[in-house]
């Protein structure tokens, strides 16, 4: 029986992309795969939960994979010490994975991908049982945890968000002040004007793309809700639209801003030499004005230098009437279906989500445990008039359709390819216009949309 799920073409399609299980739907309309893994996996997690709540606590050794290369030592020592106060017989080994999104997909072609891991983007729901242990029944737990619908299949859910983030732009408040920007820009026009002031009046890079690191570009695609101002758009509106990349549509607005900042010389001088780790300190020290990143980045930027007080968070510029920022799940904790210590792995995940301060302290976000409590560092963001709200879940018969259209069309919403085309074109390295690229994406998307969208959603 063939076990490998990421065939070569799939790896190419899924090669990058980060953040966000947000907006990803799963589902009932997917072909059911009653695999042996799914059948066998149901009982260990349930058993783990029962054991964890009983007198005898689980034990064993587990390996936890993380994308946080910057704080893996802290997690291994301080954080694990807190966990071991509750579970002294579980030995935890943290393993930081460089370029997590790419490398974890390669490892998932084997059984060696830790005991606890973070679910990469774009895994189709029908494949969840082949890779992950179910964590529980969706209907029973949907009132306990936020956004577990994103990783559900046939009544089970396979991931718990490590944090609930929102989306905006992280910026240096002192750079804005020195540049003479007195109000936080809220429209694309105001934002471009502010970037020009930074370029003209300071030595800072107005907007740092982190081009070379790919995933930083991929995140722009997640800003559908800020661009539309509509929490119904990411999971429903975009799927009802046969031409979501056309002028005036949210995808088009988002990437027009990316194109314009590059075209107008408001990004780093040589995008091919950017460095993610270095960029954190540069923003902290005022050498960068802005970066388009989720709220998870705030604590990392604050901790990257001597000026945590200068780090602010502002809304993504939009032409919409409402400033709406999604509350979206970050990576989801999950259990390797091949793990020999599923009970210990399950106890670890539930301690992290239910009890620890991992989400707020290390990710700068909300805990997935309901009810959601706004973290202190996002209250200023709220004061700017931003409504932080969960994207409306899509109907069951659209679950997984966005990913299917994306894969079939090879647009690659969370891949860096077309974002790099845009920047390369904007700085003069490619002979095609913004309109050319958007038309190409829209044509391919529409062809797959016509083939895959249920007839009752075609207007």
Coordinates of C-alpha atoms in Angstrom, one line a residue:
X1 CA 0.0 0.0 0.0
X2 CA 1.4 3.4 -1.0
X3 CA 1.9 5.5 2.1
X4 CA 3.6 8.5 0.6
X5 CA 1.1 11.3 0.1
X6 CA 3.3 14.2 -1.1
X7 CA 4.1 13.0 -4.6
X8 CA 6.6 15.2 -6.4
X9 CA 4.1 17.4 -8.2
X10 CA 2.3 17.9 -4.9
X11 CA 5.6 19.0 -3.2
X12 CA 6.1 21.5 -5.9
X13 CA 2.6 22.9 -5.4
X14 CA 2.8 22.9 -1.6
X15 CA 6.4 24.0 -1.4
X16 CA 5.9 27.1 0.7
X17 CA 3.4 29.2 2.4
X18 CA 3.1 29.9 6.0
X19 CA 0.7 31.1 8.6
X20 CA -2.6 30.3 8.4
X21 CA -4.9 27.6 8.5
X22 CA -7.2 30.6 8.4
X23 CA -9.7 30.4 5.8
X24 CA -8.9 26.9 5.0
X25 CA -11.9 24.7 5.0
X26 CA -12.2 21.0 5.3
X27 CA -14.5 18.6 4.7
X28 CA -17.6 16.6 4.2
X29 CA -17.4 16.8 0.5
X30 CA -14.0 15.3 0.4
X31 CA -13.6 11.7 -0.7
X32 CA -13.7 9.6 2.4
X33 CA -10.6 7.5 3.0
X34 CA -11.3 4.9 5.6
X35 CA -7.6 4.1 5.9
X36 CA -6.2 1.8 8.5
X37 CA -4.4 4.7 10.0
X38 CA -7.7 6.5 10.6
X39 CA -9.3 3.5 12.1
X40 CA -6.5 2.7 14.4
X41 CA -5.8 6.2 15.4
X42 CA -9.2 7.0 17.0
X43 CA -8.7 5.1 20.2
X44 CA -5.2 6.2 21.4
X45 CA -6.1 9.9 21.5
X46 CA -9.3 9.2 23.3
X47 CA -7.4 6.9 25.6
X48 CA -4.8 9.6 26.2
X49 CA -7.4 12.1 27.2
X50 CA -9.0 9.7 29.6
X51 CA -5.6 8.7 31.1
X52 CA -4.5 12.3 31.4
X53 CA -7.6 13.1 33.4
X54 CA -7.3 10.0 35.6
X55 CA -5.0 9.1 38.4
X56 CA -2.2 7.7 36.3
X57 CA -0.5 10.3 34.2
X58 CA 1.1 9.4 30.9
X59 CA 4.9 8.9 30.6
X60 CA 7.5 8.4 27.9
X61 CA 9.7 10.4 25.6
X62 CA 8.4 12.7 22.9
X63 CA 10.0 14.9 20.3
X64 CA 8.3 18.2 19.6
X65 CA 9.0 19.9 16.3
X66 CA 8.9 23.6 16.1
X67 CA 9.4 26.4 13.6
X68 CA 10.8 28.7 16.4
X69 CA 14.5 28.3 15.8
X70 CA 15.0 31.5 17.7
X71 CA 13.7 30.3 21.1
X72 CA 14.1 26.6 21.0
X73 CA 16.6 26.7 23.9
X74 CA 14.1 28.6 26.0
X75 CA 11.4 26.1 25.1
X76 CA 13.6 23.2 25.9
X77 CA 14.6 24.6 29.3
X78 CA 12.2 27.1 30.9
X79 CA 9.0 26.1 29.2
X80 CA 9.6 22.3 29.5
X81 CA 10.4 22.7 33.2
X82 CA 7.0 24.2 33.7
X83 CA 5.4 21.3 31.8
X84 CA 7.4 18.8 33.9
X85 CA 5.9 20.2 37.1
X86 CA 2.6 18.7 36.0
X87 CA 3.9 15.7 33.9
X88 CA 7.3 14.7 35.5
X89 CA 7.4 11.4 33.7
X90 CA 7.2 12.8 30.2
X91 CA 10.6 13.6 28.7
X92 CA 10.4 16.3 26.0
X93 CA 12.9 17.0 23.4
X94 CA 12.4 20.1 21.2
X95 CA 13.7 20.1 17.7
X96 CA 13.8 23.3 15.7
X97 CA 13.2 22.8 12.0
X98 CA 14.8 25.3 9.6
X99 CA 12.5 26.4 6.8
X100 CA 9.8 24.5 8.5
X101 CA 7.1 24.6 5.8
X102 CA 9.4 23.0 3.2
X103 CA 11.3 20.6 5.3
X104 CA 8.4 19.1 7.3
X105 CA 6.6 18.2 4.1
X106 CA 9.7 16.2 3.0
X107 CA 9.9 14.5 6.3
X108 CA 6.3 13.5 6.2
X109 CA 7.1 11.2 3.3
X110 CA 8.6 9.0 6.0
X111 CA 7.3 8.2 9.5
X112 CA 10.1 10.2 11.1
X113 CA 8.4 13.6 11.8
X114 CA 8.5 13.8 15.6
X115 CA 5.7 12.9 18.0
X116 CA 4.2 16.4 18.1
X117 CA 4.4 18.6 15.1
X118 CA 2.8 21.6 13.4
X119 CA 0.5 20.8 10.5
X120 CA 1.9 22.4 7.4
X121 CA -0.3 24.4 5.0
X122 CA -2.3 22.9 2.2
X123 CA -2.6 19.3 3.4
X124 CA -6.0 18.2 2.1
X125 CA -8.5 17.0 4.6
X126 CA -8.8 13.5 3.2
X127 CA -5.0 13.1 4.0
X128 CA -5.3 14.1 7.7
X129 CA -5.8 10.5 8.9
X130 CA -2.8 9.3 7.0
X131 CA -0.5 11.7 8.8
X132 CA -2.1 12.7 12.1
X133 CA -3.8 11.3 15.1
X134 CA -7.3 12.6 15.7
X135 CA -7.5 14.8 18.8
X136 CA -11.2 14.4 19.4
X137 CA -14.7 14.7 18.1
X138 CA -15.4 18.0 16.4
X139 CA -18.9 18.5 17.6
X140 CA -18.0 17.7 21.2
X141 CA -15.0 20.1 21.3
X142 CA -16.0 23.0 19.0
X143 CA -17.3 25.0 21.9
X144 CA -14.0 24.5 23.8
X145 CA -11.5 25.6 21.2
X146 CA -11.5 28.2 18.5
X147 CA -11.1 27.3 14.9
X148 CA -10.6 23.6 15.1
X149 CA -12.9 23.4 12.1
X150 CA -9.9 24.1 9.9
X151 CA -8.5 20.6 10.4
X152 CA -11.5 18.4 10.7
X153 CA -12.4 15.4 8.6
X154 CA -15.3 13.0 9.0
X155 CA -16.3 14.2 12.5
X156 CA -12.8 14.3 13.9
X157 CA -10.3 17.1 14.3
X158 CA -6.6 16.8 13.9
X159 CA -5.1 20.0 15.1
X160 CA -5.3 22.6 17.9
X161 CA -4.1 26.1 17.1
X162 CA -0.9 27.0 19.0
X163 CA -2.2 30.6 18.9
X164 CA -4.9 32.7 17.4
X165 CA -3.4 35.6 15.6
X166 CA -4.6 38.7 13.8
X167 CA -3.2 40.4 10.7
X168 CA -1.8 43.8 10.2
X169 CA 1.6 45.5 9.8
X170 CA 4.3 45.6 12.3
X171 CA 6.1 49.0 12.3
X172 CA 8.6 51.2 14.1
X173 CA 6.8 54.1 15.8
X174 CA 9.9 56.2 16.2
X175 CA 10.7 55.9 12.4
X176 CA 7.2 57.1 11.7
X177 CA 7.6 60.1 14.1
X178 CA 11.0 61.0 12.6
X179 CA 9.6 60.8 9.1
X180 CA 6.7 63.2 10.1
X181 CA 4.0 60.6 9.8
X182 CA 1.6 61.8 12.5
X183 CA -1.3 59.4 11.9
X184 CA -1.4 55.7 11.2
X185 CA -2.3 55.3 7.5
X186 CA -5.4 53.3 6.8
X187 CA -5.8 53.4 3.0
X188 CA -3.3 52.3 0.3
X189 CA -2.9 55.9 -0.8
X190 CA -2.2 57.0 2.8
X191 CA 0.2 54.1 3.3
X192 CA 2.2 54.9 0.1
X193 CA 2.4 58.6 1.1
X194 CA 3.7 57.5 4.6
X195 CA 6.3 55.2 3.0
X196 CA 7.5 58.1 0.8
X197 CA 8.0 60.3 3.9
X198 CA 10.1 57.5 5.5
X199 CA 12.2 57.3 2.4
X200 CA 12.6 61.1 2.1
X201 CA 13.1 61.9 5.7
X202 CA 14.9 58.9 7.4
X203 CA 17.5 56.3 6.5
X204 CA 15.1 53.5 7.1
X205 CA 13.8 51.1 4.5
X206 CA 10.1 52.0 4.3
X207 CA 8.9 48.5 3.8
X208 CA 11.1 45.4 4.1
X209 CA 9.7 42.5 2.0
X210 CA 12.1 39.7 3.3
X211 CA 11.9 38.6 -0.4
X212 CA 14.5 35.9 -0.1
X213 CA 12.7 34.0 2.7
X214 CA 9.7 33.2 0.5
X215 CA 7.2 32.6 3.3
X216 CA 7.2 36.3 4.3
X217 CA 5.8 37.1 0.8
X218 CA 3.4 34.2 0.9
X219 CA 1.6 35.7 4.0
X220 CA 0.2 38.7 1.9
X221 CA -2.4 36.3 0.5
X222 CA -3.9 35.9 3.9
X223 CA -5.1 39.6 4.0
X224 CA -8.4 38.9 2.3
X225 CA -10.5 40.0 5.2
X226 CA -8.6 43.3 5.8
X227 CA -8.7 44.0 2.1
X228 CA -12.5 43.3 1.8
X229 CA -13.5 44.5 5.2
X230 CA -15.8 41.6 5.3
X231 CA -15.5 38.5 7.6
X232 CA -17.7 36.6 5.2
X233 CA -15.3 37.0 2.3
X234 CA -12.3 34.6 3.1
X235 CA -14.4 31.4 3.3
X236 CA -17.4 32.3 1.2
X237 CA -17.2 35.4 -0.8
X238 CA -14.0 34.5 -2.5
X239 CA -15.4 31.1 -3.5
X240 CA -18.6 32.6 -5.0
X241 CA -16.5 34.9 -7.2
X242 CA -15.4 33.5 -10.5
X243 CA -12.9 36.3 -10.9
X244 CA -11.4 37.1 -7.5
X245 CA -8.1 38.4 -9.0
X246 CA -9.8 41.0 -11.2
X247 CA -9.4 44.8 -10.7
X248 CA -11.2 46.0 -7.6
X249 CA -11.3 42.6 -5.9
X250 CA -9.5 42.0 -2.6
X251 CA -6.7 39.8 -4.1
X252 CA -6.0 42.4 -6.7
X253 CA -5.9 45.2 -4.1
X254 CA -3.5 43.3 -1.8
X255 CA -1.0 42.6 -4.5
X256 CA -1.3 46.0 -6.1
X257 CA 0.1 47.4 -2.9
X258 CA 3.0 44.9 -3.0
X259 CA 3.6 45.9 -6.6
X260 CA 3.4 49.6 -6.0
X261 CA 5.8 49.7 -3.0
X262 CA 8.4 47.9 -5.1
X263 CA 7.7 50.0 -8.3
X264 CA 8.0 53.2 -6.3
X265 CA 11.4 52.2 -4.7
X266 CA 10.0 51.8 -1.2
X267 CA 11.5 48.4 -0.5
X268 CA 15.0 47.2 0.3
X269 CA 17.6 48.0 -2.4
X270 CA 18.5 44.4 -3.2
X271 CA 15.6 42.1 -2.3
X272 CA 17.6 39.0 -3.1
X273 CA 19.9 39.6 -0.1
X274 CA 17.3 39.9 2.6
X275 CA 17.6 38.0 5.9
X276 CA 14.7 37.2 8.2
X277 CA 16.6 36.9 11.4
X278 CA 18.5 40.1 10.9
X279 CA 15.4 42.0 9.9
X280 CA 14.0 41.7 13.4
X281 CA 16.8 43.7 14.9
X282 CA 16.7 46.1 12.0
X283 CA 13.1 46.9 12.7
X284 CA 13.8 47.2 16.4
X285 CA 16.7 49.6 15.8
X286 CA 14.7 51.8 13.4
X287 CA 16.5 50.7 10.2
X288 CA 13.2 49.4 8.8
X289 CA 9.9 51.2 8.9
X290 CA 7.3 48.4 8.3
X291 CA 6.9 44.7 7.6
X292 CA 3.7 42.9 6.6
X293 CA 3.4 40.2 9.2
X294 CA 0.9 38.7 11.5
X295 CA 0.6 39.7 15.1
X296 CA 2.8 36.8 16.1
X297 CA 5.7 38.9 15.0
X298 CA 5.2 41.7 17.6
X299 CA 6.9 39.9 20.5
X300 CA 9.8 38.7 18.2
X301 CA 10.4 42.3 17.1
X302 CA 10.2 43.6 20.6
X303 CA 12.7 41.1 21.8
X304 CA 15.2 41.6 19.0
X305 CA 16.8 44.7 20.3
X306 CA 17.0 47.5 22.9
X307 CA 13.8 49.3 21.7
X308 CA 10.7 47.2 22.4
X309 CA 8.7 50.4 23.1
X310 CA 9.1 51.5 19.5
X311 CA 7.3 48.5 18.1
X312 CA 3.7 49.1 17.0
X313 CA 1.0 47.3 15.1
X314 CA -1.3 48.9 12.6
X315 CA -4.1 47.8 10.2
X316 CA -3.4 46.6 6.7
X317 CA -4.3 49.5 4.3
X318 CA -7.7 49.0 2.7
X319 CA -10.2 50.7 0.5
X320 CA -13.0 49.0 2.5
X321 CA -15.3 51.0 4.7
X322 CA -14.5 48.8 7.7
X323 CA -11.2 47.9 9.3
X324 CA -11.7 44.2 9.9
X325 CA -8.8 42.0 11.0
X326 CA -9.3 38.2 11.1
X327 CA -8.7 36.2 14.2
X328 CA -7.0 33.3 12.5
X329 CA -5.3 30.2 13.7
X330 CA -1.5 30.0 13.5
X331 CA 0.0 26.6 13.0
X332 CA -1.8 23.7 14.6
X333 CA -0.3 21.3 17.1
X334 CA -0.8 17.7 16.0
X335 CA 0.3 14.2 16.8
X336 CA 2.2 12.1 14.3
X337 CA 0.0 9.1 13.5
X338 CA 3.2 6.9 13.7
X339 CA 4.1 8.1 17.2
X340 CA 4.9 5.4 19.8
X341 CA 3.9 7.8 22.6
X342 CA 0.5 9.2 21.6
X343 CA -0.8 9.6 25.2
X344 CA 2.2 11.6 26.2
X345 CA 2.0 13.7 23.0
X346 CA -1.7 14.3 23.6
X347 CA -1.1 15.4 27.2
X348 CA 1.6 17.8 26.1
X349 CA -0.6 19.5 23.4
X350 CA -3.5 19.9 25.8
X351 CA -1.3 21.3 28.6
X352 CA 0.2 23.8 26.1
X353 CA -3.2 25.0 24.9
X354 CA -5.3 24.6 28.0
X355 CA -2.9 25.7 30.7
X356 CA 0.3 27.3 29.6
X357 CA 0.9 30.9 28.4
X358 CA 2.6 29.7 25.2
X359 CA 0.1 31.6 22.9
X360 CA 0.5 35.0 24.5
X361 CA 4.1 34.9 25.7
X362 CA 5.8 33.2 22.8
X363 CA 3.4 33.8 19.9
X364 CA 1.8 37.2 20.9
X365 CA -1.7 35.9 20.2
X366 CA -4.9 34.7 21.7
X367 CA -5.1 31.2 23.3
X368 CA -7.3 28.9 21.2
X369 CA -9.1 28.0 24.4
X370 CA -12.5 29.6 24.5
X371 CA -13.6 32.3 25.4
X372 CA -11.0 34.3 23.6
X373 CA -9.2 36.9 25.7
X374 CA -7.5 39.8 24.0
X375 CA -3.8 39.9 24.8
X376 CA -2.4 43.1 26.3
X377 CA -0.1 43.9 23.3
X378 CA -3.1 44.0 20.9
X379 CA -5.2 46.5 22.8
X380 CA -3.5 49.4 21.0
X381 CA -4.3 47.8 17.7
X382 CA -8.0 47.6 18.7
X383 CA -7.8 51.3 19.8
X384 CA -7.1 52.2 16.1
X385 CA -10.6 51.3 15.3
X386 CA -9.9 47.7 14.1
X387 CA -12.5 45.1 14.6
X388 CA -10.8 41.8 15.3
X389 CA -13.3 39.0 14.4
X390 CA -13.2 35.4 13.3
X391 CA -13.8 34.8 9.6
X392 CA -17.2 33.3 9.1
X393 CA -16.8 29.5 8.5
X394 CA -17.8 28.3 5.1
X395 CA -20.6 25.9 4.5
X396 CA -19.7 22.2 4.6
X397 CA -20.2 21.7 0.9
X398 CA -17.4 24.2 0.3
X399 CA -15.0 22.7 2.7
X400 CA -11.6 22.1 1.0
X401 CA -12.7 23.7 -2.2
X402 CA -10.3 26.7 -2.0
X403 CA -7.3 24.4 -1.6
X404 CA -8.6 22.2 -4.5
X405 CA -9.0 25.2 -6.8
X406 CA -5.6 26.5 -5.7
X407 CA -3.9 23.2 -6.4
X408 CA -5.7 22.5 -9.6
X409 CA -5.0 26.0 -11.0
X410 CA -1.4 26.0 -9.7
X411 CA -1.9 29.6 -8.7
X412 CA -0.3 28.9 -5.4
X413 CA -2.0 31.3 -3.0
X414 CA 0.6 30.5 -0.3
X415 CA 3.5 29.9 -2.6
X416 CA 6.0 32.7 -3.3
X417 CA 6.2 32.3 -7.0
X418 CA 3.7 34.9 -8.3
X419 CA 4.7 37.3 -5.5
X420 CA 8.3 37.2 -6.8
X421 CA 7.0 37.7 -10.3
X422 CA 5.3 40.8 -9.1
X423 CA 8.3 42.2 -7.4
X424 CA 10.7 41.3 -10.2
X425 CA 8.4 43.0 -12.7
X426 CA 8.0 46.1 -10.5
X427 CA 11.8 46.6 -10.2
X428 CA 12.3 46.0 -13.9
X429 CA 13.7 42.5 -14.0
X430 CA 10.8 41.0 -15.9
X431 CA 9.0 42.2 -19.0
X432 CA 5.4 42.0 -17.8
X433 CA 3.0 44.3 -16.1
X434 CA 0.9 44.0 -12.9
X435 CA -2.1 43.7 -15.1
X436 CA -0.5 40.9 -17.1
X437 CA 0.2 38.8 -14.0
X438 CA -3.2 39.3 -12.4
X439 CA -4.9 38.4 -15.7
X440 CA -2.8 35.2 -15.9
X441 CA -3.8 34.2 -12.3
X442 CA -7.4 35.1 -12.8
X443 CA -7.6 33.0 -16.0
X444 CA -6.1 29.9 -14.4
X445 CA -8.2 30.4 -11.3
X446 CA -11.4 30.8 -13.2
X447 CA -10.8 27.6 -15.3
X448 CA -10.5 25.5 -12.1
X449 CA -13.3 27.4 -10.4
X450 CA -15.7 26.5 -13.2
X451 CA -14.7 22.9 -12.9
X452 CA -14.7 22.5 -9.1
X453 CA -17.2 24.9 -7.5
X454 CA -20.7 23.4 -6.8
X455 CA -23.2 24.6 -9.3
X456 CA -25.4 26.2 -6.6
X457 CA -22.6 28.7 -5.8
X458 CA -22.2 29.9 -9.4
X459 CA -24.0 33.3 -9.7

